[in-house]
């Protein structure tokens, strides 16, 4: 929708008809706020919606069709096969230009019991709504988060805030293994400070279920951990199969290959966001990084170009910032492991404000 808005700024409705399809029930929302919606800090779903389909239609003449999944792209005919979930109808929709912004797919390992009720992935607002409803209704006493990436950490904090005994199982020896080990240790301490029970270096082997078919525990290489609700935070992969099936080139990172103007291998087809490959400006390598901050900029760049302007997105430099309880943590550039060689590493201790500010 960032792309759609930018394209509309440059081309009025008489020159450019803009139609968007989304398979889910929401569009243009802040996924970053989902953990705060689950914890109750954000009271209602509406607070996370940036613009509703009605606003897009009335103010911007952009037609947004929710509950409409695109199941095929025919590049030769310039057509999309769209499945309307409500009516179960399928129809072809034509296009001159196509913007692919299918996001990312959460990793859901094919382990025994992974599909049991009470095992949640948290990728879309629909997922967040389902998880909050489950937690509100069933009032679980114990939760297990599988995976210590930043989403897993935010979910651990959300569940601890709700008074749920929260365990975090992570295969690596530190949470957030995109950080160097000394920083990972600080994050581990911060998680424990607000009550998270850590199971580091433990791999998940499956999920146990109770007589009602709901999840009752997580089997790990270090033993079983009882759970009434499980949240998967195992990372995401670019949602590129739809584009790949149409013959659009996918890069070595598994994301749709794009140039700096967000053009794909096929003329008139653009891609942006989690599904699109980025160039790491430090290593020069193609990477897939699923962050809204990049997605939004890329979408804007694609929309400006699609609308007849000129803009580029030169790439990413590995920056990410988050907060774990009271600890603010950030990274940029290449980590020690990512760099592949480390000749020297320096720890610098300093303050974030002048000494006279208490
Ligand atoms: C819990 C959580 C917290 C996050 N916190 C942060 C944060 O603090 N900072 C940050 O920078 N990023 C954060 N992110 C990441 C950020 O939300 C994503 O990077 C961003 O939403 C990606 O935007 P996108 O438009 O590429 O994909 P999405 O926002 O995922 O949108 C893709 C859309 O495509 C739809 N779709 C997919 N396939 C089809 C199809 N075939 N047909 C029709 N529709 C389809 C999906 O329904 C979805 O609505 C967070 C993500 C999550 C899940």
PDB file of C-alpha atoms in Angstrom, residues 208 217-220 222-226:
ATOM      1  CA  UNK A 208       2.831 -33.046  22.845  1.00  0.00           C
ATOM      2  CA  UNK A 217       4.088 -29.547  25.892  1.00  0.00           C
ATOM      3  CA  UNK A 218       7.155 -29.086  23.735  1.00  0.00           C
ATOM      4  CA  UNK A 219       9.667 -31.911  23.321  1.00  0.00           C
ATOM      5  CA  UNK A 220      13.229 -30.581  23.185  1.00  0.00           C
ATOM      6  CA  UNK A 222      16.957 -31.142  26.737  1.00  0.00           C
ATOM      7  CA  UNK A 223      13.651 -32.782  27.787  1.00  0.00           C
ATOM      8  CA  UNK A 224       9.957 -31.883  27.630  1.00  0.00           C
ATOM      9  CA  UNK A 225       8.585 -28.487  28.700  1.00  0.00           C
ATOM     10  CA  UNK A 226       4.892 -28.313  29.625  1.00  0.00           C
TER      11      UNK A 226
END
